[in-house]
PDB file of C-alpha atoms in Angstrom:
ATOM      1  CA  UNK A   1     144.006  97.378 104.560  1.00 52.00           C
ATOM      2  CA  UNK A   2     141.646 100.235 106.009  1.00 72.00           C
ATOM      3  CA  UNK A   3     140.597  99.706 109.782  1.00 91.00           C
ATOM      4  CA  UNK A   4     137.863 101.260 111.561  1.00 95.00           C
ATOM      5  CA  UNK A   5     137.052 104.751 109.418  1.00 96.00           C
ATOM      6  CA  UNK A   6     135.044 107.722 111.015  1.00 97.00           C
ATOM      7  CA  UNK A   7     134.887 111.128 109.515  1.00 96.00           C
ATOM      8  CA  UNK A   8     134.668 114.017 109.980  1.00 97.00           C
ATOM      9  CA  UNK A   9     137.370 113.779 112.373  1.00 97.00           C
ATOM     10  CA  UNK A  10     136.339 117.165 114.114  1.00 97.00           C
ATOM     11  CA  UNK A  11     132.875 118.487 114.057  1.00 98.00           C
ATOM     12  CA  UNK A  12     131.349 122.078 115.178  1.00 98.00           C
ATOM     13  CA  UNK A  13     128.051 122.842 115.720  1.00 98.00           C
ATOM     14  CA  UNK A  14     125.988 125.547 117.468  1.00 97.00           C
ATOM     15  CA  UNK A  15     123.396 124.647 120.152  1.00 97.00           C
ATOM     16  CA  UNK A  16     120.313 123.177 118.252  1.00 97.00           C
ATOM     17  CA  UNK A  17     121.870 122.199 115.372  1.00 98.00           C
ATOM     18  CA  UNK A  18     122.002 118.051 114.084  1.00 98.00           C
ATOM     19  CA  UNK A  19     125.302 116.533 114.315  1.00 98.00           C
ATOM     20  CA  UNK A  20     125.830 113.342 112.373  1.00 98.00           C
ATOM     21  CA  UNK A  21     128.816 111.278 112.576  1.00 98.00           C
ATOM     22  CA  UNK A  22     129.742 108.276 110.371  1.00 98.00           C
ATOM     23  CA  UNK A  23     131.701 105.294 110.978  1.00 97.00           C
ATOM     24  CA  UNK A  24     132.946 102.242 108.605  1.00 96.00           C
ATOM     25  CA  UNK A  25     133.741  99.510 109.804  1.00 95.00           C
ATOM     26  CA  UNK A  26     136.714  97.143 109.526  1.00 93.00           C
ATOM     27  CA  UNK A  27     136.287  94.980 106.042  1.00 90.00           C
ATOM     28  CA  UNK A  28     135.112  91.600 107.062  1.00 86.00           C
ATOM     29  CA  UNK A  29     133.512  93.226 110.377  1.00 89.00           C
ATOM     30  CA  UNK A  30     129.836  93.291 110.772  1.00 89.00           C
ATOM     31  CA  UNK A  31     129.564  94.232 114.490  1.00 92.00           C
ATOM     32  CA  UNK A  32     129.528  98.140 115.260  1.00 95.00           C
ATOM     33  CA  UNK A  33     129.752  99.594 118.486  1.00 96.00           C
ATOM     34  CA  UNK A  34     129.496 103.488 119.606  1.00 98.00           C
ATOM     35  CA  UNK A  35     131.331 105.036 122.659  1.00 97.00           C
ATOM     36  CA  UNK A  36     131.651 108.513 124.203  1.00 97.00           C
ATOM     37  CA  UNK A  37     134.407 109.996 125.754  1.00 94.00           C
ATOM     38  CA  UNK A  38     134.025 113.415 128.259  1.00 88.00           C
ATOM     39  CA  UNK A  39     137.517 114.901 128.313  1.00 80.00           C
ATOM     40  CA  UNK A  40     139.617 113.349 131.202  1.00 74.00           C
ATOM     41  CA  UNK A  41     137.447 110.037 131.793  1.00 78.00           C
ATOM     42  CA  UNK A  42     137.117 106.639 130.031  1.00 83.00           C
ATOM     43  CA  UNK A  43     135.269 105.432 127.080  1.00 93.00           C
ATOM     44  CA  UNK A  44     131.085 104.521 127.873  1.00 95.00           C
ATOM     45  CA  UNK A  45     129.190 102.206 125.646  1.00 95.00           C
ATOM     46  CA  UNK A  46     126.353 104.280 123.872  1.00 97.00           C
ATOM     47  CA  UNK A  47     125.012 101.605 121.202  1.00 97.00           C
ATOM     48  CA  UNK A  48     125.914  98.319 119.939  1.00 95.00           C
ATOM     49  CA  UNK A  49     124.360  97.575 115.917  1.00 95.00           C
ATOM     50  CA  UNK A  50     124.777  94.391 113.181  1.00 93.00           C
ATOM     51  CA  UNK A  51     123.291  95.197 109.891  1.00 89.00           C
ATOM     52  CA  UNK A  52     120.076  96.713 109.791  1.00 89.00           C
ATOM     53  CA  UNK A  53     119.582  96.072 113.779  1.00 94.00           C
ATOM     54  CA  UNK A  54     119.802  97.593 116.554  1.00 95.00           C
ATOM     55  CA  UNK A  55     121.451  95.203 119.091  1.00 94.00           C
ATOM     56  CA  UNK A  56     121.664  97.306 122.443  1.00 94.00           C
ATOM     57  CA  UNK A  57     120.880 100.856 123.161  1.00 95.00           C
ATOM     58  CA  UNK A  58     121.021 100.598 126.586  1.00 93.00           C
ATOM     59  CA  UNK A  59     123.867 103.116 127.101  1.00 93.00           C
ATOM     60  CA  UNK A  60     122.310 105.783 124.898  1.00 95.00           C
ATOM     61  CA  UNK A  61     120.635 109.008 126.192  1.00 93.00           C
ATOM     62  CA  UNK A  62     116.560 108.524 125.927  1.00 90.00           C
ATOM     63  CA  UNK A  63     116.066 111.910 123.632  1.00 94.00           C
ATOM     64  CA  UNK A  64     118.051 113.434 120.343  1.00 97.00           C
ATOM     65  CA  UNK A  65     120.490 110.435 120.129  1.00 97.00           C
ATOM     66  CA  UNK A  66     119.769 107.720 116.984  1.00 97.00           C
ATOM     67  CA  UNK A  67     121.986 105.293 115.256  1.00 97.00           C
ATOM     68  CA  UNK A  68     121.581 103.772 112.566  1.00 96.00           C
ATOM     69  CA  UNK A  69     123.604 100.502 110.391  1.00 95.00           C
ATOM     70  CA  UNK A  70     121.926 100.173 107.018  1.00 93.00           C
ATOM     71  CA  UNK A  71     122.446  97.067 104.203  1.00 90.00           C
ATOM     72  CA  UNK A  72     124.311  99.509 102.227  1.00 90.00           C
ATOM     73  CA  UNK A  73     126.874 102.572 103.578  1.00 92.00           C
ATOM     74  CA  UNK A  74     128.198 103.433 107.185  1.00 95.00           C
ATOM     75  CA  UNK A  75     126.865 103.673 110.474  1.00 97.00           C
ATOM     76  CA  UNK A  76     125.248 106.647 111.567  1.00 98.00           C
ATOM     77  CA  UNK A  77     125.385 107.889 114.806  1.00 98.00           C
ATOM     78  CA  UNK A  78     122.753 111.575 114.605  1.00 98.00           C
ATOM     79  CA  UNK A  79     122.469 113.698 117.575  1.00 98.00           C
ATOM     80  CA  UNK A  80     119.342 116.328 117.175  1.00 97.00           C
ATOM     81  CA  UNK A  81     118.905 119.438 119.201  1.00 97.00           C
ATOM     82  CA  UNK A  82     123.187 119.388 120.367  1.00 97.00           C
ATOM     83  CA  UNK A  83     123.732 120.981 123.427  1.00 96.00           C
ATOM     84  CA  UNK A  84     126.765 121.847 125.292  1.00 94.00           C
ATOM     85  CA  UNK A  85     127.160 119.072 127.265  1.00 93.00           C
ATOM     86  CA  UNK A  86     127.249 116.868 124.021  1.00 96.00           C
ATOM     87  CA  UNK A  87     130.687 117.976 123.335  1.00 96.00           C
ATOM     88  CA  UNK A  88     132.926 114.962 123.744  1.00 96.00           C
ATOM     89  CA  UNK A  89     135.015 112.699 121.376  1.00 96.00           C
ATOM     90  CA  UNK A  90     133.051 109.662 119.922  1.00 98.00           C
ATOM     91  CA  UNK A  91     134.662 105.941 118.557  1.00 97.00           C
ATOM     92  CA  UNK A  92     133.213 103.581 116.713  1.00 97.00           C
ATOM     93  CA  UNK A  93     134.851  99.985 117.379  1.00 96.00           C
ATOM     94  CA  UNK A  94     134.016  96.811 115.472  1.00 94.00           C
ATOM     95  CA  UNK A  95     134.763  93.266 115.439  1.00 91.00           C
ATOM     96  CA  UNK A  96     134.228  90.229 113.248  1.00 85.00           C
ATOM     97  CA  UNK A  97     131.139  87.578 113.607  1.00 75.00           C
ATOM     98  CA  UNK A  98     131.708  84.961 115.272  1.00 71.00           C
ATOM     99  CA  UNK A  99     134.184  85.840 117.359  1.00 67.00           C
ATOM    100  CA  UNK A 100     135.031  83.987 119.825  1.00 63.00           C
ATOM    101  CA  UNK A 101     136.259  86.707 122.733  1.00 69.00           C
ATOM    102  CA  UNK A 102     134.960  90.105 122.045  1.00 75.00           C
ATOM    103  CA  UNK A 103     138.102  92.255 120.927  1.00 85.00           C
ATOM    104  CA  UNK A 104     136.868  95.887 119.509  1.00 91.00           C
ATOM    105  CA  UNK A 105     138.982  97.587 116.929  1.00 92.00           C
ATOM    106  CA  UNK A 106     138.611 101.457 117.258  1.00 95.00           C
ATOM    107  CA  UNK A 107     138.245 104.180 114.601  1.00 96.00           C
ATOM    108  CA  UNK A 108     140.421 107.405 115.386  1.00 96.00           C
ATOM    109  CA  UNK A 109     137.111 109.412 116.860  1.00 97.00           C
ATOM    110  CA  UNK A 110     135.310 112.019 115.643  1.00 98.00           C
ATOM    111  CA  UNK A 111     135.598 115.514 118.263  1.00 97.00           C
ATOM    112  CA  UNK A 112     132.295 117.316 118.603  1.00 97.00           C
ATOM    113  CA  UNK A 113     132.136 120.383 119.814  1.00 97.00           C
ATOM    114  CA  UNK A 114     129.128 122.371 120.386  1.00 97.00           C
ATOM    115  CA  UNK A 115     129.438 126.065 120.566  1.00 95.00           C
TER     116      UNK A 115
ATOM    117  CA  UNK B   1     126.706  99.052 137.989  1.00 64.00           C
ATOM    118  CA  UNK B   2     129.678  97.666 137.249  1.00 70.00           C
ATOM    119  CA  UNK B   3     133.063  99.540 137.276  1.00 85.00           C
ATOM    120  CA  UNK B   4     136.867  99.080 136.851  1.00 92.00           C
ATOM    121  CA  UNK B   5     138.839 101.190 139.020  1.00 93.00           C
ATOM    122  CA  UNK B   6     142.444 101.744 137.561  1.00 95.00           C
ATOM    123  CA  UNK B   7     145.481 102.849 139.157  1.00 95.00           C
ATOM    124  CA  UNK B   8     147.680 105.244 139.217  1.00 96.00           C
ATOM    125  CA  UNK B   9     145.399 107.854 137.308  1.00 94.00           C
ATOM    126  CA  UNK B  10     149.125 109.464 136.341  1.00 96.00           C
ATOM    127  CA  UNK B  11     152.744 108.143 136.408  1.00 96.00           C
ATOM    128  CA  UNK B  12     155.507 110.067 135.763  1.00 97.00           C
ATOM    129  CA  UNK B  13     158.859 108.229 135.569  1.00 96.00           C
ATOM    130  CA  UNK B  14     162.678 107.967 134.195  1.00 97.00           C
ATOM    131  CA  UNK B  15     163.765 106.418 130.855  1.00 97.00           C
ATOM    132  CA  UNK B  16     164.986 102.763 132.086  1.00 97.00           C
ATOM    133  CA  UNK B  17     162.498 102.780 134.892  1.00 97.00           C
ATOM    134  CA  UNK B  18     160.356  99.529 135.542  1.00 97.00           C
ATOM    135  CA  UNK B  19     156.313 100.022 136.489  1.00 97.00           C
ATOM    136  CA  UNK B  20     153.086  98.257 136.985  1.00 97.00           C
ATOM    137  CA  UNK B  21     149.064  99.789 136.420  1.00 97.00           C
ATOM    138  CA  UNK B  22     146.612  98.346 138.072  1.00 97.00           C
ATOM    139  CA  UNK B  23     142.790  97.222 136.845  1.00 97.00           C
ATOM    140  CA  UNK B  24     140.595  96.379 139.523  1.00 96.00           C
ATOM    141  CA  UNK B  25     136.955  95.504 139.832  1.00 94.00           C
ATOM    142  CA  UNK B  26     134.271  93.625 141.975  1.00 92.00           C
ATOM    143  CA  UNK B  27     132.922  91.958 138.935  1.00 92.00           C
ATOM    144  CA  UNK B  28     133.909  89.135 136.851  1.00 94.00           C
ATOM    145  CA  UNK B  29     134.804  89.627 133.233  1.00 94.00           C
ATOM    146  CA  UNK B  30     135.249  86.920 130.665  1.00 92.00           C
ATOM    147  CA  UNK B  31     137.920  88.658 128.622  1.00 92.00           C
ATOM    148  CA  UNK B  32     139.722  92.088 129.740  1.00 94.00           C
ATOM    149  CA  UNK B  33     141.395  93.835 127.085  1.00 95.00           C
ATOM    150  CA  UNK B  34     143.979  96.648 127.632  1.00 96.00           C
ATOM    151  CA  UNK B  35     144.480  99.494 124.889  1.00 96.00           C
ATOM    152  CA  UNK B  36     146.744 102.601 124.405  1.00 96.00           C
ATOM    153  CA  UNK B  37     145.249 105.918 123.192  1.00 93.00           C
ATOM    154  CA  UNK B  38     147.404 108.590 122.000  1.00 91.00           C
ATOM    155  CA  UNK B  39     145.823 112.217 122.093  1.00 88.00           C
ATOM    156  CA  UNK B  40     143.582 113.139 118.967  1.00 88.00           C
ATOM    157  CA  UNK B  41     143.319 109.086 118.624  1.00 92.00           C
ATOM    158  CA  UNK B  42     141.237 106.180 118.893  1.00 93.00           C
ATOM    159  CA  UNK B  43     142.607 103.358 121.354  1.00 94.00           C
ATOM    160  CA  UNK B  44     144.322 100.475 120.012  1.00 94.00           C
ATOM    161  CA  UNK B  45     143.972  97.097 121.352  1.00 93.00           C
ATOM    162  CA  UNK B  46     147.292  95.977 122.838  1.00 95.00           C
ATOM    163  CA  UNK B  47     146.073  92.747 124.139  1.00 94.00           C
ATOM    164  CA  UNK B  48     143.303  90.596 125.234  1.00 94.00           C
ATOM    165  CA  UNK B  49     143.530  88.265 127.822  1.00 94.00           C
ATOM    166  CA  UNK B  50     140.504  85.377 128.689  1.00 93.00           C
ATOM    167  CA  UNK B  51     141.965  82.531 131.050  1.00 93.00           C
ATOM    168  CA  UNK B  52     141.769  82.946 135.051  1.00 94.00           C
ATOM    169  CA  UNK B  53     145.932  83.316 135.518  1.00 95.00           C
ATOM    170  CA  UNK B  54     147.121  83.947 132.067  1.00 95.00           C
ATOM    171  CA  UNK B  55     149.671  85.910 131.500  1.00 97.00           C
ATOM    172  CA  UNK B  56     150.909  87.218 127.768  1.00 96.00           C
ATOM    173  CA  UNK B  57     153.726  89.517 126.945  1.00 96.00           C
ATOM    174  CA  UNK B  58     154.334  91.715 124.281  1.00 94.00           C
ATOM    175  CA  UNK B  59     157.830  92.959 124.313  1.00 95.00           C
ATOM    176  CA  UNK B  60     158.688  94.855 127.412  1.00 97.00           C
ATOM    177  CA  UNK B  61     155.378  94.496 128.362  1.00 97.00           C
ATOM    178  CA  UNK B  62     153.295  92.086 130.584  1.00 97.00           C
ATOM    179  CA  UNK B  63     149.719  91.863 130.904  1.00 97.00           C
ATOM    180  CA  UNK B  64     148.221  89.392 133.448  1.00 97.00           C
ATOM    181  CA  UNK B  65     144.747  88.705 134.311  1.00 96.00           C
ATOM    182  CA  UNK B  66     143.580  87.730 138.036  1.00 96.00           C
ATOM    183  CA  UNK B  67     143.057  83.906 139.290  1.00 95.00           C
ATOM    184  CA  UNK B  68     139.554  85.281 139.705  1.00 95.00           C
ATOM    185  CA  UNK B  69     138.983  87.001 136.296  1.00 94.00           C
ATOM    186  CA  UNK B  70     138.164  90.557 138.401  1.00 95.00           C
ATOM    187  CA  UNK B  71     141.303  92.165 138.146  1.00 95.00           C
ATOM    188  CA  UNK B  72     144.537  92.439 135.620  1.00 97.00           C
ATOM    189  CA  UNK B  73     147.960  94.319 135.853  1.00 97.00           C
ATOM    190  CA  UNK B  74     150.465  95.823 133.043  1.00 97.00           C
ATOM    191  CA  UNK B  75     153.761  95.858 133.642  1.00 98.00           C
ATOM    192  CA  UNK B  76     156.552  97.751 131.572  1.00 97.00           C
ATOM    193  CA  UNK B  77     160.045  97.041 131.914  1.00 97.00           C
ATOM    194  CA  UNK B  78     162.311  99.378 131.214  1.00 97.00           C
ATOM    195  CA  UNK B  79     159.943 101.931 130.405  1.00 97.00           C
ATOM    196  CA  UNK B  80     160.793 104.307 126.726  1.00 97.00           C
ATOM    197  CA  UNK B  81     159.924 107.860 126.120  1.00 96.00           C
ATOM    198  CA  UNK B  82     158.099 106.189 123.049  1.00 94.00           C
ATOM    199  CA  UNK B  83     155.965 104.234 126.157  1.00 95.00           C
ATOM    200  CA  UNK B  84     154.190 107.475 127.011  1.00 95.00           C
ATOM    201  CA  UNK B  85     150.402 107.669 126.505  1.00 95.00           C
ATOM    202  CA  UNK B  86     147.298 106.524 127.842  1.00 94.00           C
ATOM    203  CA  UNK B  87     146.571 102.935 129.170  1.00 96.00           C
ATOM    204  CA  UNK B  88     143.202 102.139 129.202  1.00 95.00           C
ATOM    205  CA  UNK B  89     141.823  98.708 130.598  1.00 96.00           C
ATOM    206  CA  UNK B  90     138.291  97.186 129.344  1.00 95.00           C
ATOM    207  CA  UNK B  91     136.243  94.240 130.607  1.00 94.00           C
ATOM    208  CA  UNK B  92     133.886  92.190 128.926  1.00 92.00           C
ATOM    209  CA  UNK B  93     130.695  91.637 131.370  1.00 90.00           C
ATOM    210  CA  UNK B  94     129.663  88.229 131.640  1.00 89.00           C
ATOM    211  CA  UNK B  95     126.112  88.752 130.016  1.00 87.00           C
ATOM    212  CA  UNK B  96     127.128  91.490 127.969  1.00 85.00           C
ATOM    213  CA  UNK B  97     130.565  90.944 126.589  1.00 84.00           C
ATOM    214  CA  UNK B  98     130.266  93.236 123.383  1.00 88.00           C
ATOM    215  CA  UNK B  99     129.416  96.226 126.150  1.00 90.00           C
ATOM    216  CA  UNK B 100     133.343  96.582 127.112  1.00 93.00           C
ATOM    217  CA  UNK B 101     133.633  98.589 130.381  1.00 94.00           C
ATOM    218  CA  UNK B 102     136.485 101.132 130.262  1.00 94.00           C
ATOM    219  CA  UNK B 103     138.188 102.212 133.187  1.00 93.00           C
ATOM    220  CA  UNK B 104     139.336 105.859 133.360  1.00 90.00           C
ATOM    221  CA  UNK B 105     142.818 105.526 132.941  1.00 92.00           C
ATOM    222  CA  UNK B 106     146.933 105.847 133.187  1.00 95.00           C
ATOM    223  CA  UNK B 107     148.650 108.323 131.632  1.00 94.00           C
ATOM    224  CA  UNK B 108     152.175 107.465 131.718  1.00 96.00           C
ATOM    225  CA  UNK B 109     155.226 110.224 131.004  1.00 96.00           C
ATOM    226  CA  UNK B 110     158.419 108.531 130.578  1.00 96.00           C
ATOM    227  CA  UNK B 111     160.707 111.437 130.431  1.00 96.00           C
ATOM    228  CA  UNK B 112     163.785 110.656 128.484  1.00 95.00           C
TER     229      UNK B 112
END
């Protein structure tokens, strides 16, 4: 029984380039959520999507970030134009419908580093 | 903005040692939720408490959330080296509760 899947695990790209980082979601789980995490602080909510919507982008940066959760496939979180202060770990989370008390099951991250 | 202020940031103690972290905010949260993050991983959700009051353990460990839903504790008894890691709280916000607030953090060394 797979939880929360995210690959790559570890990502390098130069200044300028697109990074694009994928997440699956726990089976059963239709709820995804993206987070960021600077080395030596906590976890802060980027994006929360259901299928094919885009529930709350509030804590997303205005320019180069997207995500994305089609019908079909994983989430997509793309960052265009990466600069050095993009480097950070990101986590997916997701949760089952209906829940009754939000509880977010994590992926393992995926470490972006920007050169 | 809302924020949850955790304490101590780091806790180094002795195998068989007892000790408490702290969550505290201003706000009120309808669920808090604490995790554990090794390095290189993602967090993983220890517990998740809703009710004013409650308290839940989990082994050696007791999580209890605030009569007033702003603030929670976990306590370790008897603390392993296999305890060591990071504690991270997270509150639900009343109108958003699938935008989890994360505080910054324990990192507990329970040297053997």
């Amino acid at each position: 029984n797979a939880g929360v899947m995210q690959n790559p695990r570890h990502l390098v790209r130069r200044r300028g380039q697109e990074a694009r980082l994928r997440c699956s979601p726990m089976k059963g789980h239709s709820h995804v959520y993206w987070y960021r995490q600077l080395p030596e602080e906590g976890l802060k909510f980027m994006v929360y999507l259901q299928k094919e919507n885009i529930i709350d982008e509030s804590g997303m940066p205005k320019e180069r970030f997207s995500a994305e959760f089609p019908k079909e496939g994983p989430s997509i979180l793309r960052i265009q134009q990466v600069v050095r202060g993009d480097s950070a770990a990101y986590f997916c989370a997701s949760s089952p419908l209906g829940a009754s008390y939000n509880e977010q099951f994590f992926g393992p991250g995926t470490r972006l580093t920007v050169l | 903005t809302q924020l949850l202020e955790q304490s101590p940031q780091f806790l180094s103690i002795q195998e068989g040692e007892n000790l408490t972290v702290y969550c505290n905010s201003s706000s009120v949260f309808s669920s808090l939720q604490w995790y554990r993050q090794e390095p290189g991983e993602g967090p993983v959700l220890l517990v998740t408490v809703v009710t004013g009051g409650e308290v839940k353990k989990l082994k050696r460990l007791t999580f209890q959330f605030g009569d007033a839903r702003k603030d929670s504790s976990l306590h370790i008894t008897a603390a392993q080296p296999g305890d060591t890691g990071l504690y991270l709280c997270a509150g639900a916000p009343m109108d958003s509760s699938y935008k989890l607030i994360f505080g910054s953090g324990t990192r507990l060394l329970v040297r053997p």
